[in-house]
JSON list of C-alpha atoms in Angstrom, two decimals:
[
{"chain": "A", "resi": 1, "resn": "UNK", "atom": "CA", "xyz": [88.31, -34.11, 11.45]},
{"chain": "A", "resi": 2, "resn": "UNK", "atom": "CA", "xyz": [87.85, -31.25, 8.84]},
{"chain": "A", "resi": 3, "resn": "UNK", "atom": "CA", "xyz": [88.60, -31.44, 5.36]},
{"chain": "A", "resi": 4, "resn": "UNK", "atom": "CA", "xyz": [90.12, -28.29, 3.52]},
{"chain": "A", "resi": 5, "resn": "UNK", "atom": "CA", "xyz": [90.32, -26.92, -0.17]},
{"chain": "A", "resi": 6, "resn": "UNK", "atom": "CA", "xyz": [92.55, -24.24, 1.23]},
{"chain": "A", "resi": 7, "resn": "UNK", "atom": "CA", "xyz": [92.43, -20.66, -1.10]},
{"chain": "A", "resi": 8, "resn": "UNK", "atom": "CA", "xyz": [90.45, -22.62, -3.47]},
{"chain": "A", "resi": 9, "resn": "UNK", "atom": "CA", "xyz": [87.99, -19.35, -4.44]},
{"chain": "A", "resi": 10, "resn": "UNK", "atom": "CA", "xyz": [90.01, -15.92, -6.02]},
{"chain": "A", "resi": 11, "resn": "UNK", "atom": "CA", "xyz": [90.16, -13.32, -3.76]},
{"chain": "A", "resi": 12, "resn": "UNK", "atom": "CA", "xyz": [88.77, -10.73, -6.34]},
{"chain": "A", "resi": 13, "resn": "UNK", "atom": "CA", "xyz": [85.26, -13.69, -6.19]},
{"chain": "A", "resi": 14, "resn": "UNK", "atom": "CA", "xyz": [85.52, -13.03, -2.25]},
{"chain": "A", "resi": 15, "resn": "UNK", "atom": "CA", "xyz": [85.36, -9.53, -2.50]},
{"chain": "A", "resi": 16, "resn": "UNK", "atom": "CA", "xyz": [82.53, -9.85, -4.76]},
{"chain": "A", "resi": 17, "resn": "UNK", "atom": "CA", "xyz": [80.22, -11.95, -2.37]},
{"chain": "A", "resi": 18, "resn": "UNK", "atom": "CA", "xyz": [81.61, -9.75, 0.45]},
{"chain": "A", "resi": 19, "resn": "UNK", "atom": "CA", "xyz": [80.04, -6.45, -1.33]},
{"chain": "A", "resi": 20, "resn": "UNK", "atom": "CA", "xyz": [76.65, -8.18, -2.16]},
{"chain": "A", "resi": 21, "resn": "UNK", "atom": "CA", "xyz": [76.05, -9.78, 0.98]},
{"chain": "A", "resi": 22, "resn": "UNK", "atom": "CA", "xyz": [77.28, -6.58, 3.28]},
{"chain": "A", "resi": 23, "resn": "UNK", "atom": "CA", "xyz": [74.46, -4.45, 1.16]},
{"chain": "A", "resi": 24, "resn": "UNK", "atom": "CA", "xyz": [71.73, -6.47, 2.31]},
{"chain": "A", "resi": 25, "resn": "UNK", "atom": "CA", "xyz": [70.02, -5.72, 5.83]},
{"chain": "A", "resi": 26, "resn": "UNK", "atom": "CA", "xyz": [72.14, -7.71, 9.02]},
{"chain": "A", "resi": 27, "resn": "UNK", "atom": "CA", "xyz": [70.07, -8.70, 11.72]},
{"chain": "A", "resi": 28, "resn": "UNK", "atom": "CA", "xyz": [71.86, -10.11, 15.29]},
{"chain": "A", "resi": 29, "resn": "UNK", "atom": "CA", "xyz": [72.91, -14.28, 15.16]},
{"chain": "A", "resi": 30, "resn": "UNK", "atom": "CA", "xyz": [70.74, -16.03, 17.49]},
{"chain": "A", "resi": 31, "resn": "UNK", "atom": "CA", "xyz": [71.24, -19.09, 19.30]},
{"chain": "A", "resi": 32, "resn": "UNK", "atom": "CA", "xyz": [69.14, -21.93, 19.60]},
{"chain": "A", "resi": 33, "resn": "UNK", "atom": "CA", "xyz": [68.03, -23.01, 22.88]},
{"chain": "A", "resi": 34, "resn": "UNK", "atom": "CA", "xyz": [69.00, -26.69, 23.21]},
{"chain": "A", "resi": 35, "resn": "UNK", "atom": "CA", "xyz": [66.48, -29.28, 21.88]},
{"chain": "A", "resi": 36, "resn": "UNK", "atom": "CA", "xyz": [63.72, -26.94, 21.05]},
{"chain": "A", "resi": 37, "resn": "UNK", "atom": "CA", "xyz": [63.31, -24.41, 17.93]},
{"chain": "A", "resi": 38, "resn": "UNK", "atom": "CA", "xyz": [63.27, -21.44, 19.29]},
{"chain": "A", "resi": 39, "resn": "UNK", "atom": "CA", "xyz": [66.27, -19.17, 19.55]},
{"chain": "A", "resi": 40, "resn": "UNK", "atom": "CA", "xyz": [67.64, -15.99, 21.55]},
{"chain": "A", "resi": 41, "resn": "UNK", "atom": "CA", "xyz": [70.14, -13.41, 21.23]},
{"chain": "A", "resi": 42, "resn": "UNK", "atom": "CA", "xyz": [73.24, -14.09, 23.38]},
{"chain": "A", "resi": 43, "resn": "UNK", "atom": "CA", "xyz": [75.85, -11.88, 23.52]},
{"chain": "A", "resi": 44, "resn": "UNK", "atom": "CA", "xyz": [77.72, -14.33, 25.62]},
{"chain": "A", "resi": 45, "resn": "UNK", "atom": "CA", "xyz": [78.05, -17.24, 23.37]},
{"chain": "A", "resi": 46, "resn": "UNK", "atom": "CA", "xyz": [77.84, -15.58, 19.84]},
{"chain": "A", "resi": 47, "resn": "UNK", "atom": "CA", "xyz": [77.84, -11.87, 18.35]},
{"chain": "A", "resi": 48, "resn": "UNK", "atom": "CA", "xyz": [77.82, -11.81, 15.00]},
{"chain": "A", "resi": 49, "resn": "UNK", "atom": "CA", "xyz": [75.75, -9.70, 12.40]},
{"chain": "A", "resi": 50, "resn": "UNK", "atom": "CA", "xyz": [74.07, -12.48, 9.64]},
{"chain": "A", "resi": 51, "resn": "UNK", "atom": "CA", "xyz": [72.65, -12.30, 6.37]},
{"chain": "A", "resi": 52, "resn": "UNK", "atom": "CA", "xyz": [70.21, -15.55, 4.99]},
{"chain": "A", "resi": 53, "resn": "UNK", "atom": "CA", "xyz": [71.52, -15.88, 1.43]},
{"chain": "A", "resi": 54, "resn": "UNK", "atom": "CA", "xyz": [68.21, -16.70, -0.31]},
{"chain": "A", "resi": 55, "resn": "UNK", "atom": "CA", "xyz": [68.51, -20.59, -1.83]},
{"chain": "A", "resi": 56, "resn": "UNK", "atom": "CA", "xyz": [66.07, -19.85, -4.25]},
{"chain": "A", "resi": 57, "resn": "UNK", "atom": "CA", "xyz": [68.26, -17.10, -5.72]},
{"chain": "A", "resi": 58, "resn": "UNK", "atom": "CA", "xyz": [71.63, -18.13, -7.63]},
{"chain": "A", "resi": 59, "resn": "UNK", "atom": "CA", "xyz": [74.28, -16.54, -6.29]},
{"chain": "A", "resi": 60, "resn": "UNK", "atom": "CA", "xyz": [77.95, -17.47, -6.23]},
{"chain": "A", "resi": 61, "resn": "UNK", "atom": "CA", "xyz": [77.78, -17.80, -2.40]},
{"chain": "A", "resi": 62, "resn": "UNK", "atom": "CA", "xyz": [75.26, -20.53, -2.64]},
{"chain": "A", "resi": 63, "resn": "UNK", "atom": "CA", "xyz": [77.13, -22.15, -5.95]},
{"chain": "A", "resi": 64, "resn": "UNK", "atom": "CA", "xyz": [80.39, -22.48, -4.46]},
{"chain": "A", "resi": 65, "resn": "UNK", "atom": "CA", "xyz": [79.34, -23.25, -0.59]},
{"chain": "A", "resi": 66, "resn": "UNK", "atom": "CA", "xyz": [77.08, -26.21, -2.12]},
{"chain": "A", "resi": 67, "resn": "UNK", "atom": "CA", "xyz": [79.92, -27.72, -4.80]},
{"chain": "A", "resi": 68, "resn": "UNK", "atom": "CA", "xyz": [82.19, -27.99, -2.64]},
{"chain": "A", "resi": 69, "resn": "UNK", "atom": "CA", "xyz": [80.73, -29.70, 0.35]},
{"chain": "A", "resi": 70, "resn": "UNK", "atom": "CA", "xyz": [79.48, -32.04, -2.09]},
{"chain": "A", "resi": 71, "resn": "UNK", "atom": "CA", "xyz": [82.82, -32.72, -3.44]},
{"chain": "A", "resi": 72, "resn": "UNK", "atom": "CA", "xyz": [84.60, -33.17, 0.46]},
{"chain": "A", "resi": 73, "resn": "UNK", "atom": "CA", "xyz": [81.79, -35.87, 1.24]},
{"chain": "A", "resi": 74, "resn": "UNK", "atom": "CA", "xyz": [82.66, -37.33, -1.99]},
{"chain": "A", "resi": 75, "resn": "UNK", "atom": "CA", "xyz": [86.26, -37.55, -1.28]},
{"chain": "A", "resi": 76, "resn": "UNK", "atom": "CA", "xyz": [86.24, -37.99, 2.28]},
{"chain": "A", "resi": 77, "resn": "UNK", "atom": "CA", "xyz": [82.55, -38.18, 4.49]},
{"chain": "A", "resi": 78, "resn": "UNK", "atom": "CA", "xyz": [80.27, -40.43, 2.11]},
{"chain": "A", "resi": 79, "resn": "UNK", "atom": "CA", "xyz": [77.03, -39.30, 4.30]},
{"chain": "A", "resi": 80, "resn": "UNK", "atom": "CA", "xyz": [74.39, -39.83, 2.96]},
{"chain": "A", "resi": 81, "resn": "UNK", "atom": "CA", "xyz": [73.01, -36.33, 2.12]},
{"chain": "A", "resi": 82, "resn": "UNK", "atom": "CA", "xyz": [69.24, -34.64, 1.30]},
{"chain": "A", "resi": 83, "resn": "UNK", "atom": "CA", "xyz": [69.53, -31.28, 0.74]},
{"chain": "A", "resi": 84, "resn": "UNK", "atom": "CA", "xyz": [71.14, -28.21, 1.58]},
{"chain": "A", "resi": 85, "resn": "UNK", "atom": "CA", "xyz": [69.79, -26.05, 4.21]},
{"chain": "A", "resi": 86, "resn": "UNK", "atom": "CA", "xyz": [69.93, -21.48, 3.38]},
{"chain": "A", "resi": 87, "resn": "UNK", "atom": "CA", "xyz": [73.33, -20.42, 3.72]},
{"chain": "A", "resi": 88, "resn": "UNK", "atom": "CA", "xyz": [74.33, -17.57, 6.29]},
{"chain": "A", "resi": 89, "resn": "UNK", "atom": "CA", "xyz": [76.86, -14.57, 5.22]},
{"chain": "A", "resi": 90, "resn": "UNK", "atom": "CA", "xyz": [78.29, -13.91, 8.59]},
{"chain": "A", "resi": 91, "resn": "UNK", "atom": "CA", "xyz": [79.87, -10.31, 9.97]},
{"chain": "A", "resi": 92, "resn": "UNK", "atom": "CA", "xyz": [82.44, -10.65, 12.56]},
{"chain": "A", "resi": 93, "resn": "UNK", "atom": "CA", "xyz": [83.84, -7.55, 14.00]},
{"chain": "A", "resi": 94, "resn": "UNK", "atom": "CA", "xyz": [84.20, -5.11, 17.61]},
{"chain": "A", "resi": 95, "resn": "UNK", "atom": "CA", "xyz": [85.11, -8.62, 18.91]},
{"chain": "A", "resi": 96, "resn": "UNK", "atom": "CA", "xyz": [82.44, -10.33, 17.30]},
{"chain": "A", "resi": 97, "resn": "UNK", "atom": "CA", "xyz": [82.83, -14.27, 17.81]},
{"chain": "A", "resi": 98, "resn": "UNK", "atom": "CA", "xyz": [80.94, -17.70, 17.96]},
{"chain": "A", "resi": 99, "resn": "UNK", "atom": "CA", "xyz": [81.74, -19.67, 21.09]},
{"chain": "A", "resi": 100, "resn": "UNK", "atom": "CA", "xyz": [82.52, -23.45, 21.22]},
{"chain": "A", "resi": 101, "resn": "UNK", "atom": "CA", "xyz": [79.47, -25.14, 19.41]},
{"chain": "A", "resi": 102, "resn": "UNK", "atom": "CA", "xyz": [77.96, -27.86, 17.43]},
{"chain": "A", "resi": 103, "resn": "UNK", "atom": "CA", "xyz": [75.54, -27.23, 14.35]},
{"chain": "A", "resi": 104, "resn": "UNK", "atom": "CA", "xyz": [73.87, -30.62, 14.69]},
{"chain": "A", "resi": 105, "resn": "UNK", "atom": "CA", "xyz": [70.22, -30.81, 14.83]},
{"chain": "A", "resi": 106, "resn": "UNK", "atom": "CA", "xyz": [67.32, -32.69, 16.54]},
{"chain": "A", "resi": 107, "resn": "UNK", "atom": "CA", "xyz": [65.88, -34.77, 13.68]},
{"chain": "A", "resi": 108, "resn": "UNK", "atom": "CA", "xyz": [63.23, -33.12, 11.77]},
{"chain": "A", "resi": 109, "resn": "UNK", "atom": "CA", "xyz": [60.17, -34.64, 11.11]},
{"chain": "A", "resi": 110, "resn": "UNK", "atom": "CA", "xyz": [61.45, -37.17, 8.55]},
{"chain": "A", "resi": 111, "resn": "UNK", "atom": "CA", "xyz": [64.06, -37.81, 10.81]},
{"chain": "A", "resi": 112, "resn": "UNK", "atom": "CA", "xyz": [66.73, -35.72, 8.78]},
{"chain": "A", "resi": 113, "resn": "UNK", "atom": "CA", "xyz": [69.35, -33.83, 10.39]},
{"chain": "A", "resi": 114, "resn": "UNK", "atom": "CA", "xyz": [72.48, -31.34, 9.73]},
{"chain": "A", "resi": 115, "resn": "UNK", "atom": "CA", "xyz": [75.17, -34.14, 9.22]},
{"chain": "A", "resi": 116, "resn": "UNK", "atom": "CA", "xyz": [78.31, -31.36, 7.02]},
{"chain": "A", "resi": 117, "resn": "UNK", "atom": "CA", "xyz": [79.15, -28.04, 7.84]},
{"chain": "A", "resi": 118, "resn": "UNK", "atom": "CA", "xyz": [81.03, -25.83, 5.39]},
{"chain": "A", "resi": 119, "resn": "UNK", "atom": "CA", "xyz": [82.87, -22.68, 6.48]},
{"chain": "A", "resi": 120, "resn": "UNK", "atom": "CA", "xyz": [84.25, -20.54, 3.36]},
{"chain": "A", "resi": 121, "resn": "UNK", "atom": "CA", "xyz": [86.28, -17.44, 4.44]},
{"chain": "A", "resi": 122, "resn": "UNK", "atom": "CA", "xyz": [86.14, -14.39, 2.65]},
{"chain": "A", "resi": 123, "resn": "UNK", "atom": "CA", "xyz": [88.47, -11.92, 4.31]},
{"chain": "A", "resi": 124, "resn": "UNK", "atom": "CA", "xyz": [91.75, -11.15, 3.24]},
{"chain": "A", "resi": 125, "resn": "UNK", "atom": "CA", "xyz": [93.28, -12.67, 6.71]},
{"chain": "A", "resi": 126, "resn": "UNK", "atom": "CA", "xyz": [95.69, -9.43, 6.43]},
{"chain": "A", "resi": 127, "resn": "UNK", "atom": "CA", "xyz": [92.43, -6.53, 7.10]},
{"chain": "A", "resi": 128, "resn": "UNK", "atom": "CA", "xyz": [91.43, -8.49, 10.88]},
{"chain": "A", "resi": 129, "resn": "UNK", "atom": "CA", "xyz": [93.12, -9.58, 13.68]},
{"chain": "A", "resi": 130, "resn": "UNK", "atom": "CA", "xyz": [91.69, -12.98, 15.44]},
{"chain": "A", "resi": 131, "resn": "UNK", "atom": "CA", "xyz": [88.68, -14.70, 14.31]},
{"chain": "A", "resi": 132, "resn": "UNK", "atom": "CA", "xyz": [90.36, -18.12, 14.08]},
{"chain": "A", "resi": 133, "resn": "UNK", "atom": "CA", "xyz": [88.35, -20.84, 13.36]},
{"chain": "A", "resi": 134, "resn": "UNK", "atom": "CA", "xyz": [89.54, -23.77, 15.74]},
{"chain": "A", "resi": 135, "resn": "UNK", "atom": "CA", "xyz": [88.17, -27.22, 16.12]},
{"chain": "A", "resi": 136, "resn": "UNK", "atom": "CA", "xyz": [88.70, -29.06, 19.64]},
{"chain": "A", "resi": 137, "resn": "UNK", "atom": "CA", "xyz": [89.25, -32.76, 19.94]},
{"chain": "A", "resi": 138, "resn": "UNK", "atom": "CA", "xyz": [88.88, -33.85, 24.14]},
{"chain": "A", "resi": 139, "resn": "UNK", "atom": "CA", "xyz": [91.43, -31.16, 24.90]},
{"chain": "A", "resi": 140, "resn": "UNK", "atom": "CA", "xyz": [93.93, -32.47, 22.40]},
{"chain": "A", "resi": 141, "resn": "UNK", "atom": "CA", "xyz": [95.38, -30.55, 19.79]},
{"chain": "A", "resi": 142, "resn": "UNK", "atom": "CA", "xyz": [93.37, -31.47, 16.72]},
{"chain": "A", "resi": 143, "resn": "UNK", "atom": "CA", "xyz": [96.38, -30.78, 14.53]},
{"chain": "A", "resi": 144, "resn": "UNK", "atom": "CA", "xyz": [99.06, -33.04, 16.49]},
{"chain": "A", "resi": 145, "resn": "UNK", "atom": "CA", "xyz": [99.81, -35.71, 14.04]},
{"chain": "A", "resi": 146, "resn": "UNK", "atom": "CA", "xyz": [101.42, -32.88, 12.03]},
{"chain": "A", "resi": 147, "resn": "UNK", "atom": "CA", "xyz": [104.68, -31.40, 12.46]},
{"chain": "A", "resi": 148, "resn": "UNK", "atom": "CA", "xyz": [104.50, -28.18, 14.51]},
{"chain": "A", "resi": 149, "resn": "UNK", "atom": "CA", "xyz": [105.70, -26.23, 11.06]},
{"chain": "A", "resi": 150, "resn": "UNK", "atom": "CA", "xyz": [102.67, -28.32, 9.09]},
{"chain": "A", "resi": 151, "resn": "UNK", "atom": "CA", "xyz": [100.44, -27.18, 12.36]},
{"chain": "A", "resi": 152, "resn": "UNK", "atom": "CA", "xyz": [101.11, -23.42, 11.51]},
{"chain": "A", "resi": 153, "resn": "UNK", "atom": "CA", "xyz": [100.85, -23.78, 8.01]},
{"chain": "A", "resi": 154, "resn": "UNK", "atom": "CA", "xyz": [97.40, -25.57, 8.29]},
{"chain": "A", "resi": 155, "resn": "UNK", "atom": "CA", "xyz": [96.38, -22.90, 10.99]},
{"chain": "A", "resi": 156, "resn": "UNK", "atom": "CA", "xyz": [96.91, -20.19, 8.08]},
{"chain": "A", "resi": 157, "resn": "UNK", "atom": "CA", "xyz": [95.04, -22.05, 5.49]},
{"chain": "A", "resi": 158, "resn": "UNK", "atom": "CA", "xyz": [92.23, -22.38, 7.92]},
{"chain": "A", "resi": 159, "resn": "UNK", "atom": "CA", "xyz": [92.37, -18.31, 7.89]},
{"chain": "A", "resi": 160, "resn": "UNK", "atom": "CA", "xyz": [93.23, -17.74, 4.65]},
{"chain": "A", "resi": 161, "resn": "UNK", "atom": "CA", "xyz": [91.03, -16.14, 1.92]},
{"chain": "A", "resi": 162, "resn": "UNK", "atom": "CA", "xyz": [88.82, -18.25, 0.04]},
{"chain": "A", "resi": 163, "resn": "UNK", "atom": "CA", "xyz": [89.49, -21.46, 2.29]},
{"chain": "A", "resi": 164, "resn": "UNK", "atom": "CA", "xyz": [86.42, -23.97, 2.25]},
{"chain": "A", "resi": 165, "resn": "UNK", "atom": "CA", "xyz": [86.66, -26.04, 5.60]},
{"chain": "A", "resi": 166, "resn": "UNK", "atom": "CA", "xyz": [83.84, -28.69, 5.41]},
{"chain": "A", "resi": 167, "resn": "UNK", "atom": "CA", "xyz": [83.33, -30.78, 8.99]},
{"chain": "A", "resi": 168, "resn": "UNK", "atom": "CA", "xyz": [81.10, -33.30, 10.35]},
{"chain": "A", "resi": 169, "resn": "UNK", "atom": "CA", "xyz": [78.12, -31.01, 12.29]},
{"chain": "A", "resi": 170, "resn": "UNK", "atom": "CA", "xyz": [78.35, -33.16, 15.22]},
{"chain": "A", "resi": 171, "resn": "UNK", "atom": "CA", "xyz": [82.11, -31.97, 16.03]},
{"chain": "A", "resi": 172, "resn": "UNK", "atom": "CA", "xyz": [83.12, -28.98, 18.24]},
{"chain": "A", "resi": 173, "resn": "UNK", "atom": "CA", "xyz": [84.10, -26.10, 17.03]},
{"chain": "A", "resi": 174, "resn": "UNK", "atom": "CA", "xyz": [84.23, -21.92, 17.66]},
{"chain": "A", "resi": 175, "resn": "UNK", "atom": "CA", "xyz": [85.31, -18.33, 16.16]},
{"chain": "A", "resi": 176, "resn": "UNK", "atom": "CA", "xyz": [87.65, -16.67, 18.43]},
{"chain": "A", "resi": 177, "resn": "UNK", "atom": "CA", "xyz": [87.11, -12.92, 18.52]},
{"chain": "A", "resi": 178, "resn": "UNK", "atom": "CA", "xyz": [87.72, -10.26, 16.18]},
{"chain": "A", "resi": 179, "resn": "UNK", "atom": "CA", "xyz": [89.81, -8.21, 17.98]},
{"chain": "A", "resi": 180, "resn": "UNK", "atom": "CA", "xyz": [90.69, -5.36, 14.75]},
{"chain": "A", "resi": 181, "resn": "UNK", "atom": "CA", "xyz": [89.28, -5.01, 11.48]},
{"chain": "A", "resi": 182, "resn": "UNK", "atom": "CA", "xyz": [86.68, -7.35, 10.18]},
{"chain": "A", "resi": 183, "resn": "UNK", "atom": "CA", "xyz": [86.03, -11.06, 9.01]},
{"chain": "A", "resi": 184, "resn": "UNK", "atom": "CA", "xyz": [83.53, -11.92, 6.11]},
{"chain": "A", "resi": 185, "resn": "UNK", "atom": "CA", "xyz": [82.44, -15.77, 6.12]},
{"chain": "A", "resi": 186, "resn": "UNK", "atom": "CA", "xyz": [79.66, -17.92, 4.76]},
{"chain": "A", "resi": 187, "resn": "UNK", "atom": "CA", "xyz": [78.32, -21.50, 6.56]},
{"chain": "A", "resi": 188, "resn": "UNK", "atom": "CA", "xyz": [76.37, -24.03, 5.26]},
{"chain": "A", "resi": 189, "resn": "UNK", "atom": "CA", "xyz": [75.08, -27.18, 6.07]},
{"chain": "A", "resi": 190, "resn": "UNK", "atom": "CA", "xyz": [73.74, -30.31, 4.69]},
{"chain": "A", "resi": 191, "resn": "UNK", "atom": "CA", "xyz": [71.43, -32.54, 5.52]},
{"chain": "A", "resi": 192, "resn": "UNK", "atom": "CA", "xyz": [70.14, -36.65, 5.82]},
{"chain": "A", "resi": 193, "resn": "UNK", "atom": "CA", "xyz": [69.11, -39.12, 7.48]},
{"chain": "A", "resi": 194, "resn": "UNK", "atom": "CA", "xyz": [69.43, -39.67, 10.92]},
{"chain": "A", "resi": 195, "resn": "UNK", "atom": "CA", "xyz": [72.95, -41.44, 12.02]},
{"chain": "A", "resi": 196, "resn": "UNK", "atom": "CA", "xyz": [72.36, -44.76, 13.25]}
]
């Protein structure tokens, strides 16, 4: 289950990490091939145009992405958490998506791996068409304890501008494609010790 501080950032802050992000030099998303480190371009499963936000740089991007995954495992996850890995300004558009996926890891060599994902959207939902961000639960709705009108409203906070949605790494998840304009996002993720 995901936890949500929905339009938590002002959009006029969004548009401000959207211009200084965009300005720096994209390079094609790769994915990682299974259980080793090495990755590939794959048009099939993700195409999306990244930018590495530098952690040793203070930016907003990295000040806002790191409070407030800190404060939803506070409130909600209490994992027990290392550090914080780069974060990743992400360009969706021309249909531009991330199929279903996990962000967990293979342990590192102190047997640390991602354990929170954060997903902070910086678009204006009303400039792009698609690009939902949708969790699945074993092909049940992961919304169906709500009402269906607290199931659309939720849907639109997931969407909306300036929306943190912070998730264990471990659960399933995807970007549906862009199918007009274009959607602005930053991930994170944290990381600890193994699960046991």
């Amino acid at each position: 289950m995901f936890y949500m501080f929905p339009r938590i950032v002002k959009p006029e802050v969004c548009n401000k990490i959207i211009e200084d992000c965009k300005n720096n030099d994209l390079e094609i998303a790769k994915v990682h091939d299974g259980d080793s480190d090495s990755s590939r371009d794959d048009p099939d499963i993700r195409k999306t145009s990244i930018y590495w936000v530098p952690t040793k740089v203070s930016s907003k991007a990295n000040d806002l992405a790191w409070y407030f995954l800190k404060q939803a495992n506070k409130e909600q996850f209490h994992y027990d958490l290392e550090y914080f890995q780069a974060i990743q300004f992400a360009e969706y558009k021309n249909g531009g998506f991330y199929d279903w996926h996990q962000d967990s890891s293979e342990p590192d060599a102190k047997n640390n791996v991602r354990k929170l994902s954060l997903s902070f959207i910086l678009s204006d939902p009303d400039t792009f068409e698609g690009g939902e961000l949708q969790f699945w639960n074993g092909n049940r709705p992961m919304l169906n304890h709500l009402s269906e009108e607290e199931q659309e409203l939720t849907r639109k906070d997931l969407q909306a501008q300036g929306t943190m949605v912070i998730f264990d790494s471990r659960d399933w998840h995807r970007v549906t494609p862009v199918t007009k304009g274009v959607r602005y996002s930053v991930v994170c993720w944290s990381v600890g010790t193994m699960f046991k």
